[in-house]
Amino acid sequence: MKILILGGDGYIGWPTAMKLSAAGHDVTVADNYMRRNIMRDTDCEALFAVPNLHGRAARWKEVSGHTVEVRVGDLNSWDFIDQLFADTMPDTIIHYAEQPSAPYSMLDRRAADLTLRNNLGVTFNTIQAMNAHVPDAHLVKLGTMGEYGTPNIDIEEGWLEVEHKGRKDKFLFPRAAGSLYHTTKVLDTDLLWFYVRVWGLRVTDLMQGPVYGLATDETGDDDQLMSFLNYDEMFGTVLNRFMVQAVAGYPLTVYGKGGQTRGYLHLRDALQCVKLAVENPAGAGELRVLNQFVETFSVNDLAGHVQESGARLGLDVTIKSLPNPRKEMEEHYYNPVHTGLLDLGLKPNPLTAEVMDDMMGLILRYKDQIVKERIFRGVQWKR
Ligand code: USQ
């Protein structure tokens, strides 16, 4: 397939490019380095530096023989995206090109404005570019489990059958996002659902939980092929943060009671899921929603895993509960369905002791590069 990855420089974007090109697909990545720019501007640089997209593609070609085409530009600009689609005419578009940080979206008015305009604008431009050039292509859009929030009923896979006054219908499962970032993903879904209904677009919405880990089949041990390992409050997801904190001797930053439960997955499994969605496309006029995670954990569970791994590796890991800077439920029911990707063939890699110790081992190599000041700044959700 000809595959266009929007946001191909990101934590999941670049590993996806390698995975799909290794599988024989013809891959182009597009990115405007927004994440790198925000990382630099907010002093949230990753644990180690990685090459830019041209350097990544050159390195990948050298070790694998596969080519990834690189296009640098802003997908929020119609001229750029229009030309990109005209040049590549993709069969599949993977859309990761969003500001992905919940805390950043809550930082101040400017950050909120950037998040809203970028995320909605790129989704809208992508829909318009598909319509103009490749109306039958399949769009695989990265959504988030956080769109659903934490309702007191089971979370279904995208849709809910409702019986009301003796009549039945199917609706998108109610959304109740917990940050402006998560809310932009809800708005994306509504925009996509509208154009699926009126134009018959072919769309898969992947409702992904927080991802952890760094090494994939394609990276091997080569840190020049690896993704960003963020441990800062903006871009670091919680398990990656906790592992770096453990290595740095910094008490694990559990927010509030630590009962916040989410669906987690390793980066390897995120790639498996995206590949399965790409190679088994949604039908025309279908908005297929897949809940993308492998296991649920509370924040306390994750802190426990890191503490145990630390003990095995000779680290003294302590935990410190901090007043929660976010507005979220700290004890709640959480039982989301996640059978769609398993039915497509997902082979989950659970968070075993071996997986934990491997990830901690990788981080230990960069112990001296950890900047403790980056770990916590307490971006508040409250006004
Ligand atoms: N948390 C802590 N301590 C920390 C950091 C986080 O207790 O130092 C807690 C948070 O309060 C939250 C949970 O851990 O309850 C997960 O936080 P996170 O920062 O790992 O995840 P989140 O902000 O929700 O966002 C991440 C990605 C985002 C993706 C989302 C999936 O950054 O792009 O969409 O995970 S989900 O959480 O399912 O919405």
Coordinates of C-alpha atoms and ligand atoms in Angstrom, one line a residue:
M1 CA 0.0 0.0 0.0
K2 CA 0.9 3.6 -0.4
I3 CA 0.8 4.9 3.2
L4 CA 1.0 8.6 4.2
I5 CA 1.8 9.1 7.9
L6 CA 0.8 12.6 9.2
G7 CA 2.8 13.4 12.3
G8 CA 5.5 10.9 11.3
D9 CA 8.2 12.4 13.6
G10 CA 6.3 11.7 16.8
Y11 CA 6.6 9.1 19.6
I12 CA 4.5 6.7 17.7
G13 CA 4.8 8.2 14.2
W14 CA 8.4 7.4 13.5
P15 CA 8.3 3.8 14.8
T16 CA 5.1 3.3 12.7
A17 CA 7.0 4.4 9.6
M18 CA 9.8 1.9 10.2
K19 CA 7.3 -0.9 11.0
L20 CA 5.2 -0.4 7.8
S21 CA 8.1 0.1 5.5
A22 CA 9.7 -3.1 6.9
A23 CA 6.4 -4.8 6.0
G24 CA 6.9 -3.8 2.4
H25 CA 4.6 -0.7 2.2
D26 CA 5.5 2.4 0.4
V27 CA 5.7 5.0 3.2
T28 CA 5.8 8.8 3.2
V29 CA 6.0 10.8 6.5
A30 CA 5.0 14.4 7.0
D31 CA 5.7 16.6 10.0
N32 CA 6.3 20.2 10.9
Y33 CA 8.4 19.4 14.1
M34 CA 5.7 21.0 16.3
R35 CA 6.4 18.6 19.1
R36 CA 10.2 19.2 18.9
N37 CA 9.6 22.9 19.0
I38 CA 7.3 22.8 22.0
M39 CA 9.8 20.4 23.8
R40 CA 12.6 22.9 23.2
D41 CA 10.5 26.0 24.1
T42 CA 9.2 24.5 27.4
D43 CA 12.5 22.8 28.3
C44 CA 10.9 19.3 28.0
E45 CA 13.7 17.7 25.9
A46 CA 13.7 13.9 25.8
L47 CA 16.2 11.7 27.7
F48 CA 18.5 11.5 24.6
A49 CA 18.6 13.4 21.3
V50 CA 17.5 11.7 18.1
P51 CA 18.2 12.8 14.5
N52 CA 15.7 14.8 12.5
L53 CA 13.4 13.1 10.1
H54 CA 15.9 13.2 7.2
G55 CA 18.6 11.7 9.5
R56 CA 16.2 9.0 10.8
A57 CA 15.2 8.0 7.3
A58 CA 18.9 7.9 6.2
R59 CA 19.8 5.7 9.2
W60 CA 16.8 3.4 8.6
K61 CA 17.8 3.0 4.9
E62 CA 21.4 2.2 6.0
V63 CA 20.4 -0.6 8.4
S64 CA 17.3 -2.0 6.7
G65 CA 17.5 -1.0 3.0
H66 CA 14.0 0.4 3.2
T67 CA 13.1 3.9 2.0
V68 CA 10.9 6.3 3.9
E69 CA 10.1 9.5 2.0
V70 CA 10.2 12.7 4.2
R71 CA 8.1 15.9 3.7
V72 CA 8.5 18.7 6.2
G73 CA 5.7 21.2 6.4
D74 CA 2.5 22.3 8.2
L75 CA -0.6 20.2 7.6
N76 CA -2.7 23.1 8.9
S77 CA -1.7 24.9 5.7
W78 CA -4.0 23.9 2.8
D79 CA -1.3 24.6 0.2
F80 CA 1.1 22.1 1.8
I81 CA -1.4 19.3 2.4
D82 CA -3.1 19.7 -1.0
Q83 CA 0.3 19.3 -2.7
L84 CA 1.3 16.4 -0.4
F85 CA -1.8 14.4 -1.3
A86 CA -1.5 15.2 -5.0
D87 CA 2.1 14.0 -4.9
T88 CA 1.6 10.8 -2.9
M89 CA -2.0 9.7 -3.7
P90 CA -2.1 7.4 -0.6
D91 CA -4.3 4.3 -0.2
T92 CA -4.1 4.8 3.6
I93 CA -3.5 7.9 5.7
I94 CA -2.5 7.5 9.3
H95 CA -3.3 10.7 11.2
Y96 CA -1.1 11.3 14.3
A97 CA -0.5 15.0 13.6
E98 CA -1.9 16.5 16.8
Q99 CA -0.5 18.3 19.8
P100 CA -0.6 15.2 22.1
S101 CA -0.1 16.5 25.6
A102 CA -3.0 17.0 28.1
P103 CA -0.9 19.2 30.5
Y104 CA 0.4 21.4 27.7
S105 CA -3.2 22.0 26.5
M106 CA -4.0 23.2 30.0
L107 CA -0.8 25.4 30.4
D108 CA -2.2 28.8 29.3
R109 CA -4.4 30.5 26.7
R110 CA -1.7 30.3 24.0
A111 CA -1.1 26.6 24.4
A112 CA -4.8 25.9 24.5
D113 CA -5.3 27.9 21.3
L114 CA -2.5 26.1 19.6
T115 CA -3.9 22.7 20.6
L116 CA -7.4 23.5 19.4
R117 CA -6.4 25.1 16.1
N118 CA -3.8 22.5 15.2
N119 CA -5.8 19.4 16.1
L120 CA -9.1 20.4 14.6
G121 CA -7.5 22.2 11.6
V122 CA -5.3 19.3 10.6
T123 CA -8.2 16.9 10.9
F124 CA -10.4 19.1 8.8
N125 CA -7.6 19.6 6.2
T126 CA -7.0 15.9 6.1
I127 CA -10.7 15.2 5.4
Q128 CA -10.7 17.9 2.6
A129 CA -7.5 16.6 1.1
M130 CA -8.9 13.0 1.0
N131 CA -12.1 14.3 -0.7
A132 CA -10.1 16.3 -3.3
H133 CA -7.6 13.5 -4.2
V134 CA -8.3 10.1 -2.7
P135 CA -12.0 9.8 -1.7
D136 CA -11.8 6.0 -1.4
A137 CA -8.7 5.9 0.8
H138 CA -8.8 4.6 4.4
L139 CA -8.1 7.1 7.2
V140 CA -6.7 5.6 10.4
K141 CA -7.0 8.3 13.0
L142 CA -5.4 8.2 16.4
G143 CA -8.0 8.9 19.0
T144 CA -7.7 8.3 22.7
M145 CA -9.4 6.3 25.4
G146 CA -9.5 9.6 27.3
E147 CA -12.4 10.7 25.1
Y148 CA -14.7 8.4 27.1
G149 CA -13.6 9.7 30.5
T150 CA -14.3 7.4 33.4
P151 CA -18.1 6.6 33.4
N152 CA -19.7 4.4 36.0
I153 CA -20.7 1.9 33.3
D154 CA -18.7 -0.4 31.0
I155 CA -17.1 1.5 28.1
E156 CA -18.2 -0.1 24.8
E157 CA -16.1 -0.1 21.7
G158 CA -17.1 3.2 20.3
W159 CA -20.9 2.7 20.0
L160 CA -23.7 2.2 22.5
E161 CA -27.1 0.6 21.8
V162 CA -29.8 2.6 23.5
E163 CA -33.4 1.6 24.2
H164 CA -35.5 4.6 24.9
K165 CA -39.3 4.6 25.3
G166 CA -39.6 1.3 23.6
R167 CA -37.4 2.2 20.6
K168 CA -33.8 1.3 19.9
D169 CA -30.9 3.0 18.1
K170 CA -27.0 3.0 18.1
F171 CA -25.1 6.1 19.1
L172 CA -21.5 7.1 19.6
F173 CA -20.6 6.1 23.2
P174 CA -21.0 9.2 25.4
R175 CA -17.8 11.2 25.6
A176 CA -16.6 13.2 28.7
A177 CA -12.9 14.1 28.2
G178 CA -10.7 15.3 31.0
S179 CA -8.5 17.9 29.3
L180 CA -8.7 20.3 26.4
Y181 CA -6.3 18.0 24.5
H182 CA -8.7 15.0 25.0
T183 CA -11.6 17.3 24.1
T184 CA -10.0 18.1 20.7
K185 CA -10.0 14.3 20.0
V186 CA -13.8 14.2 20.8
L187 CA -14.3 17.0 18.4
D188 CA -12.2 15.2 15.8
T189 CA -14.4 12.1 16.1
D190 CA -17.5 14.2 15.6
L191 CA -16.0 15.9 12.5
L192 CA -15.1 12.5 11.1
W193 CA -18.5 11.0 11.9
F194 CA -20.2 13.8 10.1
Y195 CA -18.1 13.3 6.9
V196 CA -18.5 9.5 7.1
R197 CA -22.3 10.1 7.1
V198 CA -22.4 12.7 4.3
W199 CA -19.5 11.7 2.1
G200 CA -19.1 8.0 2.9
L201 CA -15.5 8.3 4.1
R202 CA -13.7 5.1 5.3
V203 CA -12.4 5.8 8.8
T204 CA -10.9 3.8 11.7
D205 CA -10.7 5.7 15.0
L206 CA -8.1 4.1 17.3
M207 CA -9.0 4.9 20.9
Q208 CA -5.5 4.5 22.4
G209 CA -4.6 4.4 26.1
P210 CA -1.2 5.7 27.4
V211 CA 1.8 4.0 25.7
Y212 CA 5.1 3.1 27.4
G213 CA 8.4 1.7 26.2
L214 CA 10.9 2.6 23.4
A215 CA 12.5 -0.4 21.8
T216 CA 10.7 -2.1 18.9
D217 CA 11.6 -4.9 16.4
E218 CA 12.9 -2.2 14.1
T219 CA 15.0 -0.1 16.5
G220 CA 16.9 -3.1 18.0
D221 CA 19.4 -1.5 20.3
D222 CA 20.1 1.5 18.0
D223 CA 19.2 4.7 19.9
Q224 CA 19.5 6.7 16.6
L225 CA 16.4 4.9 15.4
M226 CA 14.5 5.1 18.7
S227 CA 11.7 7.5 19.5
F228 CA 11.7 10.4 22.0
L229 CA 11.8 9.2 25.6
N230 CA 10.1 12.0 27.4
Y231 CA 10.1 12.0 31.2
D232 CA 8.9 15.6 31.7
E233 CA 5.3 16.4 32.8
M234 CA 4.2 17.6 29.4
F235 CA 5.1 14.8 27.0
G236 CA 6.1 11.9 29.3
T237 CA 3.4 9.3 29.8
V238 CA 3.1 8.1 33.4
L239 CA 5.0 4.8 33.2
N240 CA 7.9 6.2 31.2
R241 CA 8.1 9.1 33.8
F242 CA 8.1 6.7 36.7
M243 CA 10.9 4.6 35.3
V244 CA 13.1 7.7 34.7
Q245 CA 12.2 8.9 38.2
A246 CA 13.2 5.6 39.7
V247 CA 16.6 5.7 37.9
A248 CA 17.2 9.3 39.0
G249 CA 16.4 8.5 42.7
Y250 CA 13.4 10.9 42.5
P251 CA 10.3 9.8 44.5
L252 CA 7.6 8.5 42.1
T253 CA 5.1 11.3 41.5
V254 CA 1.7 9.6 42.2
Y255 CA -1.0 12.2 41.8
G256 CA -3.6 12.2 44.6
K257 CA -4.9 8.8 45.7
G258 CA -3.4 7.0 42.7
G259 CA -6.5 5.0 41.9
Q260 CA -6.8 6.6 38.5
T261 CA -7.1 3.6 36.1
R262 CA -6.4 3.6 32.4
G263 CA -5.8 1.1 29.6
Y264 CA -2.1 0.8 28.8
L265 CA 0.1 -0.8 26.1
H266 CA 3.7 -1.1 25.0
L267 CA 4.8 0.8 22.0
R268 CA 5.3 -2.6 20.2
D269 CA 1.7 -3.3 20.6
A270 CA 0.6 0.2 19.5
L271 CA 2.5 -0.6 16.3
Q272 CA 0.8 -4.0 15.9
C273 CA -2.6 -2.4 16.4
V274 CA -2.0 0.3 13.8
K275 CA -0.6 -2.2 11.3
L276 CA -3.7 -4.5 11.8
A277 CA -6.0 -1.5 11.3
V278 CA -4.2 -0.5 8.1
E279 CA -4.1 -3.9 6.6
N280 CA -7.8 -4.6 7.4
P281 CA -9.5 -1.4 6.3
A282 CA -12.9 -0.1 7.4
G283 CA -15.6 -0.1 4.8
A284 CA -16.8 2.9 2.8
G285 CA -19.2 4.9 4.9
E286 CA -18.0 3.2 8.1
L287 CA -16.6 4.8 11.2
R288 CA -15.0 1.9 12.9
V289 CA -13.9 2.5 16.5
L290 CA -11.3 0.2 18.2
N291 CA -10.3 0.5 21.8
Q292 CA -6.5 0.2 21.7
F293 CA -4.9 -1.0 24.9
V294 CA -3.8 -4.3 26.4
E295 CA -4.2 -4.1 30.2
T296 CA -5.7 -1.7 32.8
F297 CA -3.6 -0.4 35.7
S298 CA -4.1 2.1 38.4
V299 CA -1.3 4.7 38.9
N300 CA -0.6 2.9 42.2
D301 CA -0.2 -0.5 40.3
L302 CA 2.3 1.1 38.0
A303 CA 4.3 2.7 40.8
G304 CA 4.4 -0.8 42.4
H305 CA 5.7 -2.4 39.2
V306 CA 8.5 0.2 39.0
Q307 CA 9.3 -0.2 42.7
E308 CA 9.6 -4.0 42.2
S309 CA 11.7 -3.7 39.1
G310 CA 13.9 -1.2 40.9
A311 CA 14.4 -3.6 43.8
R312 CA 15.5 -6.3 41.3
L313 CA 18.0 -3.9 39.8
G314 CA 19.4 -2.6 43.1
L315 CA 17.6 0.8 43.1
D316 CA 15.9 2.2 46.2
V317 CA 12.6 3.4 44.7
T318 CA 10.3 5.6 46.9
I319 CA 6.8 6.8 46.2
K320 CA 5.5 10.3 47.1
S321 CA 1.8 11.2 46.7
L322 CA 1.4 14.7 45.4
P323 CA -1.7 16.9 45.5
N324 CA -3.2 16.2 42.1
P325 CA -2.6 19.0 39.6
R326 CA -5.3 17.6 37.4
K327 CA -9.1 17.4 37.8
E328 CA -9.9 13.7 37.5
M329 CA -11.5 10.9 39.6
E330 CA -8.9 9.2 41.8
E331 CA -11.1 6.2 42.6
H332 CA -13.6 5.0 40.0
Y333 CA -15.1 2.1 38.1
Y334 CA -13.2 1.2 34.8
N335 CA -14.1 -1.6 32.5
P336 CA -13.7 -0.9 28.8
V337 CA -14.3 -3.5 26.1
H338 CA -11.3 -4.2 23.9
T339 CA -12.0 -7.1 21.7
G340 CA -11.9 -5.5 18.2
L341 CA -8.1 -5.5 17.8
L342 CA -7.8 -9.0 19.4
D343 CA -10.3 -10.2 16.7
L344 CA -8.1 -8.7 14.0
G345 CA -5.2 -10.7 15.4
L346 CA -3.4 -8.6 18.1
K347 CA -1.0 -10.7 20.1
P348 CA -0.7 -8.7 23.3
N349 CA 2.7 -8.2 25.1
P350 CA 1.7 -7.7 28.8
L351 CA 3.8 -5.8 31.3
T352 CA 5.9 -8.6 32.7
A353 CA 8.9 -8.3 35.1
E354 CA 11.2 -9.0 32.1
V355 CA 9.6 -6.1 30.1
M356 CA 9.9 -3.8 33.1
D357 CA 13.5 -4.7 33.7
D358 CA 14.5 -4.3 30.0
M359 CA 12.9 -0.8 29.9
M360 CA 14.6 0.2 33.1
G361 CA 17.9 -1.2 31.8
L362 CA 17.7 1.0 28.7
I363 CA 16.9 4.1 30.9
L364 CA 19.8 3.3 33.2
R365 CA 22.2 3.8 30.3
Y366 CA 21.2 7.5 30.2
K367 CA 21.1 8.0 34.0
D368 CA 23.6 10.9 33.8
Q369 CA 21.6 12.8 31.3
I370 CA 18.4 13.0 33.4
V371 CA 17.6 16.7 34.3
K372 CA 15.6 16.4 37.6
E373 CA 14.2 19.9 37.2
R374 CA 12.2 18.7 34.2
I375 CA 10.3 16.1 36.1
F376 CA 7.6 18.0 37.9
R377 CA 6.2 21.5 37.5
G378 CA 2.6 21.0 38.5
V379 CA 0.6 22.5 35.5
Q380 CA -2.8 23.1 37.1
W381 CA -6.2 22.1 35.6
K382 CA -8.0 24.6 37.8
R383 CA -8.5 28.2 36.6
Ligands
USQ1 N1 -0.1 10.6 36.5 C1 0.4 10.6 37.8 N2 1.7 11.0 38.0 C2 2.4 11.5 36.9 C3 1.8 11.6 35.7 C4 0.6 11.1 35.5 O1 -0.3 10.1 38.8 O2 3.5 11.9 37.2 C5 -1.5 10.1 36.3 C6 -2.4 11.1 35.6 O3 -3.0 12.0 36.6 C7 -3.4 10.2 34.9 C8 -2.6 9.0 34.6 O4 -1.4 9.0 35.4 O5 -4.4 9.8 35.8 C9 -2.2 8.9 33.1 O6 -1.5 10.1 32.8 P1 -0.6 10.2 31.5 O7 0.1 11.6 31.6 O8 0.3 9.0 31.3 O9 -1.7 10.2 30.3 P2 -2.6 11.3 29.7 O10 -2.3 12.7 30.2 O11 -4.0 10.9 29.8 O12 -2.2 11.3 28.2 C10 -1.4 10.2 27.6 C11 -0.9 10.7 26.3 C12 -2.0 11.1 25.3 C13 -3.0 9.9 25.2 C14 -3.5 9.5 26.5 C15 -4.3 8.2 26.5 O13 0.0 11.8 26.5 O14 -1.5 11.6 24.1 O15 -4.1 10.3 24.4 O16 -2.3 9.1 27.3 S1 -5.5 8.2 27.7 O17 -5.0 8.5 29.0 O18 -6.2 6.9 27.7 O19 -6.5 9.2 27.4

